Amino acid sequence: MLSMEMFPGLTLGPQRIGDCFYREREAPVHIPLFPPACEAAAKALPPRLLAPPPAPVSNEAATTTPKDEVKMELENSSLWKQFSSVGTEMIITKKGRRMFPGLKLKLSGLNPSLRYILLLDIVPVDNSRYRFQGGGWQAVGAAEARLPDRVFIHPDSPATGAHWQSRTMSFHYAKLTNNTLDTQGHIILHSLHRYQPRIHVIEARDVLRWGGGQHSFVFPETQFITVTAYQNSKITELKINSNPFAKGFREDGMNSKKQRDARQKRKIAVLTETLDIVNCDPCDSTELLQQAPVTGADLQALALASLPALPETSCGFRPGDTSYQDTLVPEQSLDLGQEFMASQMSDISITLASGIQELPGSERANNTMAEAAYTSSFPAAQASSSSFPSAPLPQSSSSFPSHPASDPSDRSDPQPSIPPINYPSLLSSSPALSSTSNTPSLQQTSFTFPTPPPSSSTSPQPLLSSSSSPSSSSNNYHAVPDTISPHTSTDASFHAPSSTTCPSDLQDQVAVHSLLTQPGQQLQAGPLATDSPSDQSSAAFMYQNIVPTNPSPTLSTAQPFPCQNQPPAPVLSCSLPMHASSTSFAPPSIPPQMQNLPFSHVSPSPAHPALHLPNLTHQAQAPSLAPATAFPPSSFPYPPSTLPHPPFQPSSCLAVASSFQQSVTPAATLPPLAHNPCTSSSTPSYPAVEIGAVPPFNPAPPYRPEMVRHHPSLLPQLDPSLPPSAPNPALYPTFKSYPLRLCQDPHPSLSIPFRHLYRQQHGHSLSQGSYLEMSTRPMF
DNA sequence: TCCACTTACACATTTGAATCGT
DNA sequence: AACGATTCAAATGTGTAAGTGG
C-alpha cells in the first residue's frame, strides 16, 4: 500500500487508470454505515470517544533518529486557533471550495537530499453529524456513509527535503466539495460533519517508490465542521476579516452590510420606478429620483448611483446597475483580521510562486500579532463552551511531552507565549492514519495533484526516470491507494457489517482512549490503558501503532499476512493492500464505529479480540479525535461524554512527525476476503491488526526494521496484546515498496516521473492544476 | 414550517496577456 | 529585439440572499 507504482510510460489507458484509482463507484456513498446494532452502539458512545485525538508524540521519541526529528509547524496556527476557538466552519460547495484558513506549513528535520511527497487528507473526527443549535454545535445523529478517500498531493511533490524546508508550504489549492460525484478530484466531504486535516510527509526514494518513512501531522486547531452556509456569525466575521477575498464584505467594503442594504434599497426603488415607468412617462427621471430611498450614508451612495442610471432609465433603465456607489466608500482596514489576512496572503503568494521566498520578517510579525490576538481571545473562548467540546484535544506538539497530564485549565491558558513553532505537533504516524482507516473498505483513496504553481521553479527535480519500479508489483498498483488512503482511517467509513460481532461501545471507547488520549490524561483510560502504557507518556499521541506497521516482508509478496502478531500498524497495511483492499474494504454497510474498532489493533491479536478492539478504535479514530481534544476553545461541543477530556494545550501547533517507516504491502497483507473489522478482530485467520493497521496513509515505503526498533515503544504499546518490549525485528520485515502507477500525461512542469500523476485521466484538470485520483481497489 | 442546500449576485483578488517605454 | 514595468480583462475566490426541495 505504501508504495505506489508509477508508470512513467503512461501505458495505462484511461480505463485502466480508472480502475486503479477510482473506487467511488464501487462503494455506494449513501449506504448506511452502521448496522442497526452497531449504529445503536455508536450512538451510545460519547462523541469524544468516537474521535479521540492521536496522542502527541514526545519529543524524545521523535528524536530517536534523524527521521524522527522531522517537524512540521503550522505557521498560521494563531489564525486557526482563532477560528477553532469559535468553531471552525468550512464551506463546501458542489464546485469545490478552498479552505480558509489554509494550511500554511513549515517543515524541518528532513533530509535535504531525500525526496518527499506531501499529502493532505481530511478525515472525519467522529461518527456524528452536527447541527448548529443554541449558538453551538451539537452532535445529532450518526454520520453519513463515508465518502471515497481522496488525497491532495502538494504540487511540488516530490521534492527534496531542502525544497520543502526552504519555504512555507501551503495546501491552499486543495478544494473541498460535497459533490459525491465530483470529477475534479476535490476532497469530498459531508456537510455538517466534523473533520480533521492531516498532512503526511512521505519519503520517496524515487518516483516509483514511496516510503522510506512516513510522518503524519495533525494539528488539532485545524479541525473544522463542513457547512454549505455559515452557521455561526462569528465565523463569518472572522472569515471576512481574515480572508482577502472577502474583503468586500468588510464594513468598509463595497459589499458590506451597509452597502448591500443600500443596493437593496436602490434595487427596490428601481423596480418600483420601473413599474411606475411603465405607467409613466419613460423620460421623466424625476420620479425615479424621488422614489429612491434617502437616508443616512446610503443616501449619498444611492444618489450617486442613481444619477448615472437615470439617463438610462429614460431610455432603458437597468435596475441592476449600481456600480457607482462603490467608489464613494473609502476603504479602511482594520483590525485584527488584517494581520491574519496578511499572513494568509503571504502564504498564498508563496505557495503560488514556489520560487518566491517567504518574508520571514513580515510574516513573523504577522504571526506574532495574530498570536497575541489569539492569546487574548483564545482563553476566553475556552472558558466558554468550546466549539469542539466533545472531542478531547490532544495536545499538539511539544507541549504534550513536557506535560503529560495537562489540566483542562491549560486549555484555558492562552499560551500566548508559545509560538506556534514551539509546539510540537501531534504526530500521527501512519498508524494513526491507518487507524482511522478503519474505513478502508469503503473508501477510496484518491490523490489530487494540483498543478504546480507556475513559478515553481523550485519544483522538485525529477526523481527517477526509470519506470522500472523496484517493486515487482507494478501490477499491484491498486494497492497503493490503499496504503495511502488517508481516510480509511476514520471511523465512519468503515464499519463492519456484522452487527452482532460489532465491537461494543466499550470497545470503541477503549480504542479511542488509548490512542487519542493524551498521556497522563485522565481519560477513562480504563480499557484504553491497556493499549499501551506509552500512551500515557508524552508519546501517547503519536500514532505509534501505525508505525510498526509494516513490517512484514511478506506483504510485499502479497502473501497473507506475515505477521499477525505484529503491531497493528503493519497489519493495517497488510489488510489494506491493494488487492486485499477489497477485503479491507468493508461493505458499504459497515458502520463507522465498527470500522474504527477493528482497524486499529485488531490485527495484532486475533487471539485477544477484546484487547484489540480498543486499539483498533484508537487507531481509527485517534487521529481525528485528537484534534478535538486539543482545542480547548473549540466551539464544537460534544454531548456530555463520560470521559474526561484530555487536557490538551491548544497552543500546540507543531506536530511532531512520527517517523514511521511503514510499508505495507498491500497484496500480501490482505486476506482474501475483506473482513469486517469486527469480524476480523474475532477471526484469528485475519488478524484485526491488519484491518486496524490500514492507515489511510501507509505509504508503501519499504518498511525499515530499524525504524521499528527505534520506536519499539510505539509498536508494542499499540497493541495491548503485544509485549511492551520492542518488537522483534523479524516481526517487522522490511516493507516492500509499492510503486505508484503513473497514468497519463505528465504535467509539463513536473519531472518526468511525476508528471503522470498530475494530469489525470479522469480529466481532472483545473485551472490551477490537474488532479489525480487514486483509490484503492480491491483486488480479487 | 424548518432546515439544508443550490444558485445567482456583487465584490475583491489573482493571474496572464497585452501594451508601453527603455 | 529584448527586457521590465504597467495596464487591462478574464478567471477565480468569497459571503450573502433568495429560492428550492425534503
Short mmCIF file of N, CA and C in Angstrom, two decimals, chain A residues 424-490:
data_model
loop_
_atom_site.label_atom_id
_atom_site.label_comp_id
_atom_site.label_asym_id
_atom_site.label_seq_id
_atom_site.Cartn_x
_atom_site.Cartn_y
_atom_site.Cartn_z
N PRO A 424 5.11 21.29 19.64
CA PRO A 424 5.32 20.08 18.86
C PRO A 424 3.98 19.70 18.36
N SER A 425 3.94 19.31 17.20
CA SER A 425 2.66 18.96 16.68
C SER A 425 2.33 17.58 17.10
N LEU A 426 1.11 17.25 16.89
CA LEU A 426 0.72 15.91 17.23
C LEU A 426 1.26 15.08 16.15
N LEU A 427 1.69 14.05 16.45
CA LEU A 427 2.20 13.27 15.45
C LEU A 427 1.34 12.21 15.16
N SER A 428 1.02 12.05 14.04
CA SER A 428 0.26 10.90 13.77
C SER A 428 1.08 10.09 12.88
N SER A 429 1.39 9.01 13.35
CA SER A 429 2.18 8.19 12.48
C SER A 429 1.23 7.57 11.52
N SER A 430 1.80 6.95 10.63
CA SER A 430 0.97 6.31 9.65
C SER A 430 -0.02 5.46 10.35
N PRO A 431 0.34 4.95 11.43
CA PRO A 431 -0.59 4.09 12.13
C PRO A 431 -1.86 4.81 12.39
N ALA A 432 -1.68 5.99 12.81
CA ALA A 432 -2.87 6.72 13.16
C ALA A 432 -3.75 6.72 11.96
N LEU A 433 -3.10 7.00 10.94
CA LEU A 433 -3.85 7.07 9.73
C LEU A 433 -4.56 5.79 9.51
N SER A 434 -3.78 4.85 9.65
CA SER A 434 -4.35 3.57 9.39
C SER A 434 -5.51 3.36 10.31
N SER A 435 -5.31 3.79 11.47
CA SER A 435 -6.33 3.54 12.43
C SER A 435 -7.61 4.13 11.92
N THR A 436 -7.45 5.32 11.51
CA THR A 436 -8.63 5.97 11.04
C THR A 436 -9.16 5.16 9.90
N SER A 437 -8.25 4.56 9.35
CA SER A 437 -8.56 3.86 8.16
C SER A 437 -9.61 2.83 8.32
N ASN A 438 -10.06 2.64 9.39
CA ASN A 438 -10.98 1.55 9.52
C ASN A 438 -11.87 1.58 8.35
N THR A 439 -12.00 2.68 7.83
CA THR A 439 -12.87 2.80 6.70
C THR A 439 -12.35 2.19 5.45
N PRO A 440 -11.22 1.80 5.46
CA PRO A 440 -10.58 1.47 4.21
C PRO A 440 -11.50 0.76 3.29
N SER A 441 -12.25 -0.03 3.81
CA SER A 441 -13.02 -0.82 2.92
C SER A 441 -13.87 0.05 2.04
N LEU A 442 -14.53 0.94 2.65
CA LEU A 442 -15.44 1.72 1.85
C LEU A 442 -14.73 2.72 1.00
N GLN A 443 -13.80 3.33 1.57
CA GLN A 443 -13.26 4.45 0.88
C GLN A 443 -12.29 4.15 -0.15
N GLN A 444 -12.24 5.12 -0.95
CA GLN A 444 -11.23 5.05 -1.95
C GLN A 444 -10.25 6.10 -1.55
N THR A 445 -9.12 5.88 -1.98
CA THR A 445 -8.20 6.95 -1.73
C THR A 445 -7.85 7.53 -3.05
N SER A 446 -7.98 8.77 -3.15
CA SER A 446 -7.59 9.34 -4.41
C SER A 446 -6.60 10.44 -4.14
N PHE A 447 -5.74 10.63 -5.05
CA PHE A 447 -4.75 11.67 -4.86
C PHE A 447 -5.03 12.82 -5.77
N THR A 448 -4.96 13.93 -5.21
CA THR A 448 -5.18 15.08 -6.05
C THR A 448 -3.86 15.78 -6.28
N PHE A 449 -3.59 16.03 -7.49
CA PHE A 449 -2.37 16.75 -7.78
C PHE A 449 -2.70 18.07 -8.38
N PRO A 450 -2.59 19.04 -7.62
CA PRO A 450 -2.86 20.35 -8.16
C PRO A 450 -1.71 20.66 -9.06
N THR A 451 -1.95 21.45 -10.03
CA THR A 451 -0.83 21.77 -10.87
C THR A 451 0.07 22.65 -10.07
N PRO A 452 1.27 22.45 -10.30
CA PRO A 452 2.24 23.23 -9.57
C PRO A 452 2.17 24.66 -10.00
N PRO A 453 2.46 25.47 -9.13
CA PRO A 453 2.42 26.89 -9.46
C PRO A 453 3.41 27.14 -10.56
N PRO A 454 3.07 28.03 -11.36
CA PRO A 454 3.92 28.36 -12.49
C PRO A 454 5.32 28.66 -12.05
N SER A 455 5.38 29.34 -10.99
CA SER A 455 6.68 29.81 -10.57
C SER A 455 7.51 28.69 -10.03
N SER A 456 6.89 27.60 -9.87
CA SER A 456 7.60 26.56 -9.18
C SER A 456 8.89 26.22 -9.83
N SER A 457 9.69 27.16 -9.85
CA SER A 457 11.00 26.88 -10.40
C SER A 457 11.64 25.91 -9.46
N THR A 458 11.25 26.07 -8.29
CA THR A 458 11.82 25.26 -7.25
C THR A 458 11.33 23.85 -7.34
N SER A 459 10.44 23.70 -8.20
CA SER A 459 9.84 22.39 -8.27
C SER A 459 10.87 21.32 -8.13
N PRO A 460 10.41 20.34 -7.52
CA PRO A 460 11.30 19.24 -7.22
C PRO A 460 11.86 18.70 -8.49
N GLN A 461 12.96 18.18 -8.38
CA GLN A 461 13.54 17.60 -9.56
C GLN A 461 12.98 16.22 -9.75
N PRO A 462 13.10 15.84 -10.91
CA PRO A 462 12.55 14.53 -11.23
C PRO A 462 13.22 13.48 -10.40
N LEU A 463 12.45 12.60 -10.01
CA LEU A 463 13.03 11.54 -9.23
C LEU A 463 13.68 10.54 -10.14
N LEU A 464 13.00 9.50 -10.27
CA LEU A 464 13.61 8.52 -11.12
C LEU A 464 12.96 8.55 -12.44
N SER A 465 13.73 8.39 -13.35
CA SER A 465 13.16 8.38 -14.66
C SER A 465 12.72 6.99 -14.98
N SER A 466 13.45 6.12 -14.54
CA SER A 466 13.18 4.77 -14.97
C SER A 466 11.84 4.31 -14.50
N SER A 467 11.21 3.68 -15.35
CA SER A 467 9.91 3.16 -15.00
C SER A 467 10.09 1.96 -14.14
N SER A 468 11.21 1.42 -14.24
CA SER A 468 11.40 0.19 -13.52
C SER A 468 11.17 0.45 -12.08
N SER A 469 10.16 -0.07 -11.64
CA SER A 469 9.92 0.14 -10.25
C SER A 469 10.52 -1.03 -9.56
N PRO A 470 11.06 -0.70 -8.51
CA PRO A 470 11.68 -1.75 -7.73
C PRO A 470 10.67 -2.80 -7.45
N SER A 471 9.55 -2.31 -7.13
CA SER A 471 8.60 -3.29 -6.71
C SER A 471 8.17 -4.08 -7.90
N SER A 472 8.20 -5.28 -7.71
CA SER A 472 7.82 -6.15 -8.77
C SER A 472 6.35 -5.95 -9.02
N SER A 473 5.73 -5.53 -8.02
CA SER A 473 4.30 -5.46 -8.07
C SER A 473 3.77 -4.36 -8.91
N SER A 474 4.37 -4.07 -9.89
CA SER A 474 3.87 -2.98 -10.69
C SER A 474 2.41 -3.22 -10.92
N ASN A 475 2.12 -4.38 -11.03
CA ASN A 475 0.75 -4.74 -11.27
C ASN A 475 -0.11 -4.37 -10.10
N ASN A 476 0.51 -4.30 -9.05
CA ASN A 476 -0.24 -4.08 -7.84
C ASN A 476 -0.73 -2.67 -7.65
N TYR A 477 -0.61 -1.93 -8.60
CA TYR A 477 -0.88 -0.52 -8.40
C TYR A 477 -2.10 -0.28 -7.56
N HIS A 478 -2.98 -1.14 -7.63
CA HIS A 478 -4.21 -0.94 -6.86
C HIS A 478 -3.91 -0.73 -5.41
N ALA A 479 -3.04 -1.50 -5.02
CA ALA A 479 -2.74 -1.46 -3.61
C ALA A 479 -2.32 -0.11 -3.15
N VAL A 480 -1.61 0.52 -3.91
CA VAL A 480 -1.06 1.78 -3.48
C VAL A 480 -2.05 2.65 -2.80
N PRO A 481 -3.10 2.87 -3.44
CA PRO A 481 -4.07 3.77 -2.87
C PRO A 481 -4.40 3.35 -1.46
N ASP A 482 -4.57 2.14 -1.32
CA ASP A 482 -4.98 1.69 -0.02
C ASP A 482 -4.02 2.11 1.04
N THR A 483 -2.84 1.86 0.72
CA THR A 483 -1.88 2.16 1.74
C THR A 483 -1.96 3.60 2.08
N ILE A 484 -2.09 4.33 1.09
CA ILE A 484 -2.07 5.73 1.33
C ILE A 484 -3.38 6.25 1.82
N SER A 485 -4.39 5.60 1.48
CA SER A 485 -5.65 6.18 1.76
C SER A 485 -5.71 6.76 3.11
N PRO A 486 -5.93 7.97 3.12
CA PRO A 486 -5.96 8.71 4.35
C PRO A 486 -7.21 8.45 5.08
N HIS A 487 -8.22 8.45 4.36
CA HIS A 487 -9.48 8.44 5.03
C HIS A 487 -9.83 7.18 5.66
N THR A 488 -9.32 6.26 5.16
CA THR A 488 -9.72 4.98 5.64
C THR A 488 -9.74 5.02 7.12
N SER A 489 -8.90 5.76 7.56
CA SER A 489 -8.75 5.79 8.97
C SER A 489 -9.99 6.06 9.72
N THR A 490 -10.65 7.04 9.37
CA THR A 490 -11.65 7.37 10.27
C THR A 490 -12.71 6.42 10.36
#
